[in-house]
mmCIF file of C-alpha atoms in Angstrom:
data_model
loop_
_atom_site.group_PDB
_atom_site.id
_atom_site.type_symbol
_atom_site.label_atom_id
_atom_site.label_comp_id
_atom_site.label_asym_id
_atom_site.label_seq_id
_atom_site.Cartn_x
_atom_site.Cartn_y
_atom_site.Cartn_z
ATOM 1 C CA UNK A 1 63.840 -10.402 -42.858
ATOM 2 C CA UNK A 2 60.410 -11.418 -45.010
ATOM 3 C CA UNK A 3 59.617 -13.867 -43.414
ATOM 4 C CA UNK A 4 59.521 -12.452 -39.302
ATOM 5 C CA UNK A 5 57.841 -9.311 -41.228
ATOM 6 C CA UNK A 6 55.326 -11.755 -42.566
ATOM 7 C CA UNK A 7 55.441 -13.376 -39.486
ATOM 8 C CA UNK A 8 54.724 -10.226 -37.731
ATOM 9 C CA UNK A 9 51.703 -9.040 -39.866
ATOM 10 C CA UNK A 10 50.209 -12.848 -39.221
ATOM 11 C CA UNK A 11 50.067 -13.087 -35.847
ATOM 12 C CA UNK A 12 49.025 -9.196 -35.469
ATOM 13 C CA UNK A 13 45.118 -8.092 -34.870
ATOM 14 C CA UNK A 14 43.295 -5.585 -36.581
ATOM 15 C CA UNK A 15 44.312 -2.529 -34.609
ATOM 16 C CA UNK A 16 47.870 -3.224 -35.858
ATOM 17 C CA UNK A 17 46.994 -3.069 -39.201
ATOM 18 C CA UNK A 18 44.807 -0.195 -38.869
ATOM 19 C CA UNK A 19 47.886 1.652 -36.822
ATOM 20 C CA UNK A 20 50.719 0.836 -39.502
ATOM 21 C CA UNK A 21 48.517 1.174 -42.231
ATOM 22 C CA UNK A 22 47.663 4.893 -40.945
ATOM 23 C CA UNK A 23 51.617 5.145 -40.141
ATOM 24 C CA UNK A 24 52.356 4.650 -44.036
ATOM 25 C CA UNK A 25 49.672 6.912 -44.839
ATOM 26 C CA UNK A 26 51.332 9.315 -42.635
ATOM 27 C CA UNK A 27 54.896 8.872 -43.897
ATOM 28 C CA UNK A 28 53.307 9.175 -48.030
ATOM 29 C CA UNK A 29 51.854 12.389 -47.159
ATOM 30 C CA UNK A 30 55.083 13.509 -45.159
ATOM 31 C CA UNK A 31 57.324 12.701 -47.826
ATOM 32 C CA UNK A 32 54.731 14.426 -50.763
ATOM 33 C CA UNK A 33 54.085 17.586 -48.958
ATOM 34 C CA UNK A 34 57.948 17.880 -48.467
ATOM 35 C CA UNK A 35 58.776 17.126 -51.989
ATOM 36 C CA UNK A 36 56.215 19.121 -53.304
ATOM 37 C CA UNK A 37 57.031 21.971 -51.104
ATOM 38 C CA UNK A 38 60.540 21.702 -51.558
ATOM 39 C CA UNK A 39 60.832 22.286 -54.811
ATOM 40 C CA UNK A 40 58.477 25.252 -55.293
ATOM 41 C CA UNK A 41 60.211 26.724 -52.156
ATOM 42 C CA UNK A 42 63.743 26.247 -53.964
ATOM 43 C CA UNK A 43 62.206 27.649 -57.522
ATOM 44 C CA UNK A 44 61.169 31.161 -55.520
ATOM 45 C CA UNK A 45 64.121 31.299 -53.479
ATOM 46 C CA UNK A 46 66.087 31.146 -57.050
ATOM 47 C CA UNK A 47 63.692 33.578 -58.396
ATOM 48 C CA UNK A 48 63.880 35.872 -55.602
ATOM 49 C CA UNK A 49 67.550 35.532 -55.677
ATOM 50 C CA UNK A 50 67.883 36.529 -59.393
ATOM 51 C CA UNK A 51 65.599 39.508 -58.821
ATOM 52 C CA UNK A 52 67.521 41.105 -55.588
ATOM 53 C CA UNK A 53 70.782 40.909 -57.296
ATOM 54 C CA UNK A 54 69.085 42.755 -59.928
ATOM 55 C CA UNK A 55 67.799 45.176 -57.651
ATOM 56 C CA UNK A 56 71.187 45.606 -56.334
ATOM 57 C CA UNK A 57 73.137 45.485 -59.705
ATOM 58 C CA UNK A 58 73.949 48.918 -61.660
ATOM 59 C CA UNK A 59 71.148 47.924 -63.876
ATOM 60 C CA UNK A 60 68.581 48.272 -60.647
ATOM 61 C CA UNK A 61 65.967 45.751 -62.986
ATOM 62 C CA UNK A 62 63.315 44.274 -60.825
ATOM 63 C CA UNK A 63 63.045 40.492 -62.172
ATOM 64 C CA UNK A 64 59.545 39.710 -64.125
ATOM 65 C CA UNK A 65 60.378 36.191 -62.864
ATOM 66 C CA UNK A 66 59.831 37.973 -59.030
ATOM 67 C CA UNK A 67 56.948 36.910 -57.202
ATOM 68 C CA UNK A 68 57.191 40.070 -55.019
ATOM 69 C CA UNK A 69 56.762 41.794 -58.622
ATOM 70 C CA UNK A 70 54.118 39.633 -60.197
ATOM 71 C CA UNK A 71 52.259 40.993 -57.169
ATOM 72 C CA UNK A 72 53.198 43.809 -56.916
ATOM 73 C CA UNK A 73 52.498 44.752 -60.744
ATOM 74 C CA UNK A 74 55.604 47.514 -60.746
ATOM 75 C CA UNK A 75 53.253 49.500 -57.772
ATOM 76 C CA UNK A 76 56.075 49.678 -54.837
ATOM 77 C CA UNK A 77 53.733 51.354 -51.988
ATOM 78 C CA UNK A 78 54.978 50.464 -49.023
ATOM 79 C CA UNK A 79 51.683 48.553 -47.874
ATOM 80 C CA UNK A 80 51.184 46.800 -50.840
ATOM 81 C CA UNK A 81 54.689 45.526 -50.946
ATOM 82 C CA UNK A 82 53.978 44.326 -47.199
ATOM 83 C CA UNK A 83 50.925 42.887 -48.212
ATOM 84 C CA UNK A 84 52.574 40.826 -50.909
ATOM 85 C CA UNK A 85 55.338 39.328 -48.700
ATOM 86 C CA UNK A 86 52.251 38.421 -46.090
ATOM 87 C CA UNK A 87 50.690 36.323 -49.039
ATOM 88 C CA UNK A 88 53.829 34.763 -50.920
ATOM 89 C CA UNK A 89 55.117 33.499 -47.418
ATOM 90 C CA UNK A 90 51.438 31.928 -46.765
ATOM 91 C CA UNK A 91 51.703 30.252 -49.996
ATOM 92 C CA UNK A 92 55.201 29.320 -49.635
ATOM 93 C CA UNK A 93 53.703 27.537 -45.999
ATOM 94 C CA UNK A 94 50.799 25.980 -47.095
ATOM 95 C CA UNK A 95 50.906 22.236 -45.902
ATOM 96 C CA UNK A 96 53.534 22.723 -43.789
ATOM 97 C CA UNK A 97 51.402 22.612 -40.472
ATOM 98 C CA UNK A 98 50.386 19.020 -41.991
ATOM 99 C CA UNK A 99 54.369 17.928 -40.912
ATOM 100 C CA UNK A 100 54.081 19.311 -37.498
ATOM 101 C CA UNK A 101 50.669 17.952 -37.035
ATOM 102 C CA UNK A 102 52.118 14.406 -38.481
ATOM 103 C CA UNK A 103 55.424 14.761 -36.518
ATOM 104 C CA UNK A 104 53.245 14.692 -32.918
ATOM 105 C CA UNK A 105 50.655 12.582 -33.684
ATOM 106 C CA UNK A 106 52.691 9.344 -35.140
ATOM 107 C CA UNK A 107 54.298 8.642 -31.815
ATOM 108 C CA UNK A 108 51.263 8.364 -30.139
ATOM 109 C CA UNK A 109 49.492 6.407 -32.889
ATOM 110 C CA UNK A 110 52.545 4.170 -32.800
ATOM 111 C CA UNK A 111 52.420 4.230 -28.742
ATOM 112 C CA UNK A 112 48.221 3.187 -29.433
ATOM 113 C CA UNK A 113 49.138 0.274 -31.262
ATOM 114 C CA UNK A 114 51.763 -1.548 -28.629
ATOM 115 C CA UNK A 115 49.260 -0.975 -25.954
ATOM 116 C CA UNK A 116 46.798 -2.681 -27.793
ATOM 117 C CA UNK A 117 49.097 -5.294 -29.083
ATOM 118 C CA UNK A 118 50.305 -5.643 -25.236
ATOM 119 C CA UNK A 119 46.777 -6.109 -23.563
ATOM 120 C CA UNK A 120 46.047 -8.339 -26.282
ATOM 121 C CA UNK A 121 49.547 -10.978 -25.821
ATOM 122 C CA UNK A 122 47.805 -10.512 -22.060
ATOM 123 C CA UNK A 123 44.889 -11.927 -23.150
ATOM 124 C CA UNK A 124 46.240 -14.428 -24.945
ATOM 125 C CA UNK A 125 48.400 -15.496 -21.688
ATOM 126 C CA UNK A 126 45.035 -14.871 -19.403
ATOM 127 C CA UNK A 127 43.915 -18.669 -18.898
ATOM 128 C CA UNK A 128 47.085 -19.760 -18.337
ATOM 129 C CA UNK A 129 48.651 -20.093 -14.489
ATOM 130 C CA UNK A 130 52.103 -19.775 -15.402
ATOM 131 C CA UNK A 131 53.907 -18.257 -18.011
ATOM 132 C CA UNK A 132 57.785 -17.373 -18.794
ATOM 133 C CA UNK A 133 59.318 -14.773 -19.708
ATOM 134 C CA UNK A 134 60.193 -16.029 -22.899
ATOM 135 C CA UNK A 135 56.916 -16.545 -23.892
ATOM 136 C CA UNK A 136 55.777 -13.202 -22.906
ATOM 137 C CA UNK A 137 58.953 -11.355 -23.967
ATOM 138 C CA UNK A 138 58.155 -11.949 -28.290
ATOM 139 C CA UNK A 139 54.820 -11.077 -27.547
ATOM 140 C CA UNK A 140 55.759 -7.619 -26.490
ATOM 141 C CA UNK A 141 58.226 -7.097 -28.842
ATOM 142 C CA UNK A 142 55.771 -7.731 -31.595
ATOM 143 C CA UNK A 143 53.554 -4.927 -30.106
ATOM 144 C CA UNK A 144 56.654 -2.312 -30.076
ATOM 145 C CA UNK A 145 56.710 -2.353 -33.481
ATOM 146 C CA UNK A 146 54.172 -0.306 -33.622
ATOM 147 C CA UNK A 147 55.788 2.463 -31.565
ATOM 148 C CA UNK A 148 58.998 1.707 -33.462
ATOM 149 C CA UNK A 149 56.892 2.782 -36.724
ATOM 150 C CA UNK A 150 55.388 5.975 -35.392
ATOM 151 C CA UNK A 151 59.135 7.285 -34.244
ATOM 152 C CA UNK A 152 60.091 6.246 -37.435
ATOM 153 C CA UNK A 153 57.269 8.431 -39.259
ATOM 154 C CA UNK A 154 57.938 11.211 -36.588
ATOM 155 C CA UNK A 155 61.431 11.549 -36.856
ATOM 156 C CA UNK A 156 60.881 12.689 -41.236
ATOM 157 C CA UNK A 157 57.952 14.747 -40.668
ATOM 158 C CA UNK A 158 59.669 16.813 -37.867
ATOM 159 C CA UNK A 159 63.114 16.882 -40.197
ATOM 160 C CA UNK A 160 61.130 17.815 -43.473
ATOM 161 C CA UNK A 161 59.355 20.022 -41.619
ATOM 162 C CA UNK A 162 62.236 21.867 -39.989
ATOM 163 C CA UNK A 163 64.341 21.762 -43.352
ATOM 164 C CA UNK A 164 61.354 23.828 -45.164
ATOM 165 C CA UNK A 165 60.731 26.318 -42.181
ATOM 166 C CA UNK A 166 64.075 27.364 -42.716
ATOM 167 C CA UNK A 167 63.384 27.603 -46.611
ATOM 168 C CA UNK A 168 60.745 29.128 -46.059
ATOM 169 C CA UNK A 169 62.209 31.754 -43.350
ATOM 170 C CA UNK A 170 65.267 31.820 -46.583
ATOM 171 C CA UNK A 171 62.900 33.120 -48.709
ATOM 172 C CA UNK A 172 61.494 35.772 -46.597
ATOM 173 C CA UNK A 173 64.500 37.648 -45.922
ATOM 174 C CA UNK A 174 64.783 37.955 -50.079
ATOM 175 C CA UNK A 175 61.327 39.411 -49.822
ATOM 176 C CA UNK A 176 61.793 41.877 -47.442
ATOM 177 C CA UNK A 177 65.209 43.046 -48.689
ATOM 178 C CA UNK A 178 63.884 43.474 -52.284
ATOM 179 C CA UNK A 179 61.180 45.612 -50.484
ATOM 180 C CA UNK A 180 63.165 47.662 -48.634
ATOM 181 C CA UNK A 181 65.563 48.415 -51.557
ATOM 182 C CA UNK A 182 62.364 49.146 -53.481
ATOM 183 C CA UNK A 183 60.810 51.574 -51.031
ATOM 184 C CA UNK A 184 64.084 53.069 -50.646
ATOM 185 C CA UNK A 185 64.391 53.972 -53.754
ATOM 186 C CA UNK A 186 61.247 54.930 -53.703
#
C-alpha cells in the first residue's frame, strides 16, 4: 500500500501535488470548522435546552447560562428578542458556508488534476506509433486519483455540513420557543 502510494507521488507532476496538497488542505479545514462548530453548537443547544425547561417549569427561571438571555439582559421586547435570535443563529453559522463552498469545489479540483494527469500520460505516449492499452490504462488510473481525492474531500464537507445545518436549525427552534413563552408571558 506504501509503496504504489510512493509510487504514485513519484511518477506524478507538479499539478498533482499542487491538487492533493490543496485537497488535504481542504479536508483539515473541513474537519476543524466541523469540530469546532460542533461543539459550540452542542454547548448552546444544552444551554438553550436547560433554559426552556426552565421557562416551562413551575419555577418559570430564565437560565443565566441562556444566550437568548445574555442578550437579551432580562429586556423581553418582542424586537429585541427577535433581534437576538437573528444574531445567536449567525454566530452559531459562522464558517459553515466554508463546508458548502469546500463540498463543490473539491470535485472539480479533483476532476482538474486527472485531466492534467491524463493529457500529460498523452504526452508521454505522443512520440510513440503504437501503444497498448495496458500501457495507457495505469497511466490513467494514476490521474483518477486525483478525482478519487476530491469525492473523497466532498463527500465530509457536504456530511459535516449537513449534520451542523440541522444543529444549527436544532437550536433555533429553542430560541424561538423560549421567545415566544417569554413574550407571552409578557
Amino acid at each position: 500500500m506504501i509503496t504504489t502510494i510512493l509510487n504514485y507521488l513519484a511518477n506524478s507532476g507538479a499539478i498533482t501535488y499542487i491538487v492533493l496538497a490543496l485537497l488535504s488542505i481542504y479536508l483539515i479545514v473541513t474537519i476543524w470548522i466541523f469540530l469546532y462548530r460542533y461543539f459550540a453548537v452542542t454547548a448552546l443547544i444544552r444551554n438553550e435546552v436547560s433554559s426552556l425547561e426552565g421557562l416551562t417549569s413551575r419555577e418559570a427561571r430564565f437560565s443565566s447560562l441562556s444566550a437568548l438571555n445574555k442578550c437579551t439582559n432580562n429586556l423581553a421586547s418582542k424586537e429585541l428578542l427577535y433581534a437576538c435570535e437573528i444574531n445567536i443563529i449567525k454566530d452559531a453559522s459562522s464558517g459553515i458556508s466554508w463546508l458548502a463552498i469546500i463540498s463543490s469545489t473539491s470535485p472539480f479540483i479533483g476532476l482538474f488534476g486527472t485531466v492534467i494527469g491524463i493529457l500529460e500520460s498523452f504526452a508521454k505516449f505522443a512520440n510513440q506509433s503504437k501503444v497498448a492499452f495496458s500501457i495507457i490504462a495505469p497511466a490513467i488510473s494514476e490521474a483518477l486519483v486525483a478525482t478519487a481525492a476530491g469525492i473523497f474531500v466532498a463527500i465530509f464537507a457536504y456530511t459535516f455540513h449537513q449534520i451542523l445545518s440541522r444543529k444549527i436549525y436544532e437550536l433555533n427552534i429553542y430560541l424561538k420557543a423560549q421567545s415566544q413563552i417569554l413574550i407571552a408571558k409578557g
